């Protein structure tokens, strides 16, 4: 039988660790959708399995490949080069993606299985914010329930206020009236940053990067996993 080079894991979040471990132990490199795992301990165990079986785990962190976000990262870095006295950027991020009644009956609404709204909805955005502005030195949570997560992140380059929600009533009125179910907005020092478009081919590009040897591994996935884990523990 021909060897399998890659196992792609797109199963419910709570099964990711066991399915990744299965792939590694059977001689396959593994590509896994977000969130890679729900705990930092799980990720550290995968690092040990990588070494044991001499195979690699890759995570889909597609926002890192978004052209507008890549340009923004360069702009932010340029702002702070040689200017240690520069004040932090003031950033707000809102992401609302309304979900129907089915959501509350699925594994996604069970925090023990999905990691809650931080991991299931927010992990890509947390990864994006960490990549742009650095890992938060502190954070605070203003609202944390199964349908909405609000708080602030104090990062080295920015003070960030965020809102992640699956509640339809959190959509702006004009969005609701247009029958859209999702809305994302980021403001930087009072100016809107538009990254609405450009999502269509990011998964394809992610796989192309992995096959070309440039994929994101366990170490790149760790910061957002750590942050989501810390947020879950903050009630």
XYZ file of C-alpha atoms in Angstrom:
235
model
C 0.000 0.000 0.000
C 1.239 3.493 -0.856
C 2.309 5.634 2.093
C 0.134 8.592 3.090
C 2.158 11.797 3.323
C -0.423 14.071 4.986
C -3.483 13.592 7.160
C -5.869 16.574 7.132
C -7.870 16.942 10.366
C -11.173 18.843 10.086
C -13.020 17.148 12.947
C -14.659 18.763 16.028
C -12.169 20.648 18.192
C -12.084 18.216 21.107
C -10.999 15.391 18.774
C -8.057 17.224 17.233
C -5.406 16.024 19.671
C -6.263 12.336 19.342
C -6.552 12.530 15.552
C -3.257 14.414 15.211
C -1.570 11.879 17.507
C -3.018 9.067 15.373
C -1.583 10.581 12.211
C 1.871 11.116 13.683
C 2.027 7.622 15.153
C 1.140 6.158 11.745
C 3.918 7.966 9.909
C 1.980 10.919 8.516
C 2.524 14.642 8.674
C -0.667 16.296 9.909
C -2.516 19.426 8.778
C -5.121 20.592 11.288
C -7.834 23.233 11.210
C -8.232 25.760 14.010
C -7.988 25.545 16.921
C -5.073 23.143 16.744
C -5.752 21.963 20.310
C -7.606 23.455 23.275
C -4.780 23.480 25.836
C -1.102 24.348 25.898
C -0.426 21.000 27.576
C -1.932 19.252 24.560
C 0.313 21.263 22.255
C 3.440 20.444 24.285
C 2.533 16.748 24.117
C 2.258 17.041 20.336
C 5.750 18.534 20.257
C 7.009 15.396 21.975
C 5.142 13.196 19.491
C 6.643 15.118 16.573
C 10.102 14.280 17.874
C 9.185 10.676 18.639
C 7.820 9.935 15.158
C 9.920 12.445 13.155
C 6.837 13.984 11.553
C 5.395 17.499 11.501
C 2.122 19.144 12.531
C 0.864 22.163 10.600
C -1.904 24.536 11.646
C -4.164 26.566 9.356
C -3.511 30.186 10.392
C -4.917 31.691 7.233
C -5.217 35.304 8.381
C -1.420 35.493 8.425
C -1.606 35.065 4.654
C -4.234 37.757 4.068
C -2.612 40.398 1.774
C -4.112 43.378 3.630
C -3.030 42.051 7.018
C 0.484 41.412 5.728
C 0.643 45.041 4.537
C -0.686 46.246 7.892
C 2.005 44.282 9.739
C 4.682 46.052 7.711
C 3.063 49.447 8.412
C 2.907 48.790 12.154
C 6.518 47.651 12.281
C 7.602 50.765 10.374
C 5.764 53.002 12.854
C 7.748 51.685 15.802
C 11.185 51.331 14.216
C 13.574 53.565 16.147
C 10.726 55.263 18.041
C 10.602 53.695 21.482
C 8.665 56.671 22.875
C 5.772 56.268 20.450
C 2.434 55.779 22.189
C 0.581 52.528 21.669
C -1.988 52.247 18.925
C -5.630 52.262 19.989
C -7.334 49.323 18.324
C -10.846 47.917 18.398
C -11.961 44.652 16.816
C -15.567 43.562 16.432
C -16.568 40.229 14.961
C -20.193 39.130 15.026
C -21.312 35.987 13.240
C -24.886 35.109 14.147
C -25.797 31.480 14.630
C -29.166 29.739 14.470
C -30.805 27.469 17.093
C -28.814 24.491 15.797
C -25.629 25.992 17.262
C -26.779 25.640 20.860
C -27.576 21.964 20.277
C -24.214 21.134 18.740
C -20.801 20.361 20.220
C -19.768 23.922 19.336
C -21.834 25.336 22.210
C -20.198 22.979 24.727
C -17.077 24.738 26.028
C -15.454 21.456 27.047
C -15.640 20.314 23.412
C -15.163 23.524 21.432
C -13.108 25.670 23.797
C -15.945 28.180 23.868
C -16.252 31.341 21.841
C -12.599 32.302 22.406
C -11.259 29.171 20.696
C -14.081 28.365 18.309
C -14.769 31.868 16.981
C -11.876 34.033 18.085
C -8.646 32.089 17.800
C -7.803 33.291 14.279
C -8.386 36.896 15.315
C -6.303 36.503 18.467
C -3.529 34.991 16.352
C -3.815 37.972 13.981
C -3.696 40.533 16.801
C -0.715 38.844 18.463
C 1.111 38.767 15.130
C 0.450 42.464 14.526
C 0.892 43.944 17.991
C 2.688 41.365 20.149
C 1.556 38.994 22.889
C -0.527 40.784 25.559
C 1.249 41.512 28.800
C -2.157 41.746 30.505
C -5.787 41.366 29.535
C -9.171 41.939 31.107
C -12.524 40.341 30.374
C -15.702 42.418 30.577
C -18.202 39.811 29.384
C -17.691 36.083 29.029
C -20.673 33.889 28.299
C -21.317 31.171 25.695
C -22.597 33.729 23.164
C -20.385 36.778 23.653
C -16.837 37.575 24.718
C -15.699 41.155 25.333
C -12.482 42.446 26.791
C -9.200 44.292 26.352
C -5.677 43.193 25.485
C -2.683 45.282 26.521
C -0.094 44.397 23.882
C 3.412 45.833 23.419
C 2.336 47.930 20.408
C -1.397 48.444 20.999
C -4.214 48.704 23.492
C -6.970 46.554 22.022
C -10.669 46.372 22.786
C -12.449 43.377 21.295
C -15.941 41.936 20.974
C -16.699 38.455 19.650
C -20.337 37.450 19.425
C -22.730 34.942 17.889
C -25.805 36.996 18.898
C -27.828 38.422 16.043
C -28.744 41.464 18.131
C -25.049 42.448 18.230
C -25.033 42.968 14.463
C -25.305 46.658 13.468
C -28.822 47.563 12.373
C -27.802 48.210 8.767
C -26.205 44.771 8.583
C -29.295 43.057 9.986
C -31.496 44.929 7.518
C -29.367 43.677 4.651
C -29.861 40.047 5.765
C -26.144 39.548 6.337
C -25.257 37.161 9.134
C -21.668 38.259 9.770
C -19.843 41.533 10.379
C -16.201 42.249 11.078
C -14.639 45.611 11.797
C -11.234 46.785 12.994
C -10.387 50.385 13.881
C -6.828 51.617 14.370
C -6.431 55.038 15.990
C -9.969 55.861 14.892
C -9.498 54.834 11.266
C -11.238 51.763 9.808
C -9.095 48.913 8.556
C -10.975 46.995 5.888
C -10.134 43.328 5.509
C -13.613 42.191 4.456
C -12.399 40.843 1.127
C -9.532 38.508 0.386
C -10.708 35.483 2.377
C -11.813 33.293 -0.529
C -8.508 31.616 -1.356
C -6.725 31.689 1.998
C -7.294 28.009 2.777
C -5.978 27.024 -0.643
C -2.943 29.245 -0.118
C -2.411 27.734 3.346
C -2.200 24.242 1.870
C 0.072 25.439 -0.937
C 2.436 26.962 1.635
C 2.509 23.731 3.653
C 3.271 21.616 0.578
C 6.041 24.092 -0.326
C 7.631 23.629 3.122
C 6.549 27.013 4.520
C 3.608 26.036 6.714
C 2.897 27.212 10.251
C 3.840 24.668 12.892
C 3.213 24.062 16.574
C 5.384 26.946 17.754
C 3.428 29.444 15.652
C 0.114 28.089 16.944
C 1.141 28.242 20.616
C 0.574 31.957 21.469
C -3.120 32.008 20.472
C -3.738 28.634 22.168
C -2.188 30.022 25.370
C -4.262 33.206 25.236
C -7.565 31.386 24.623
C -6.777 28.974 27.445
C -6.074 31.898 29.807
C -9.291 33.666 28.796
C -11.363 30.532 29.455
C -9.987 30.428 32.980
C -11.018 34.043 33.587
C -14.646 34.106 34.649
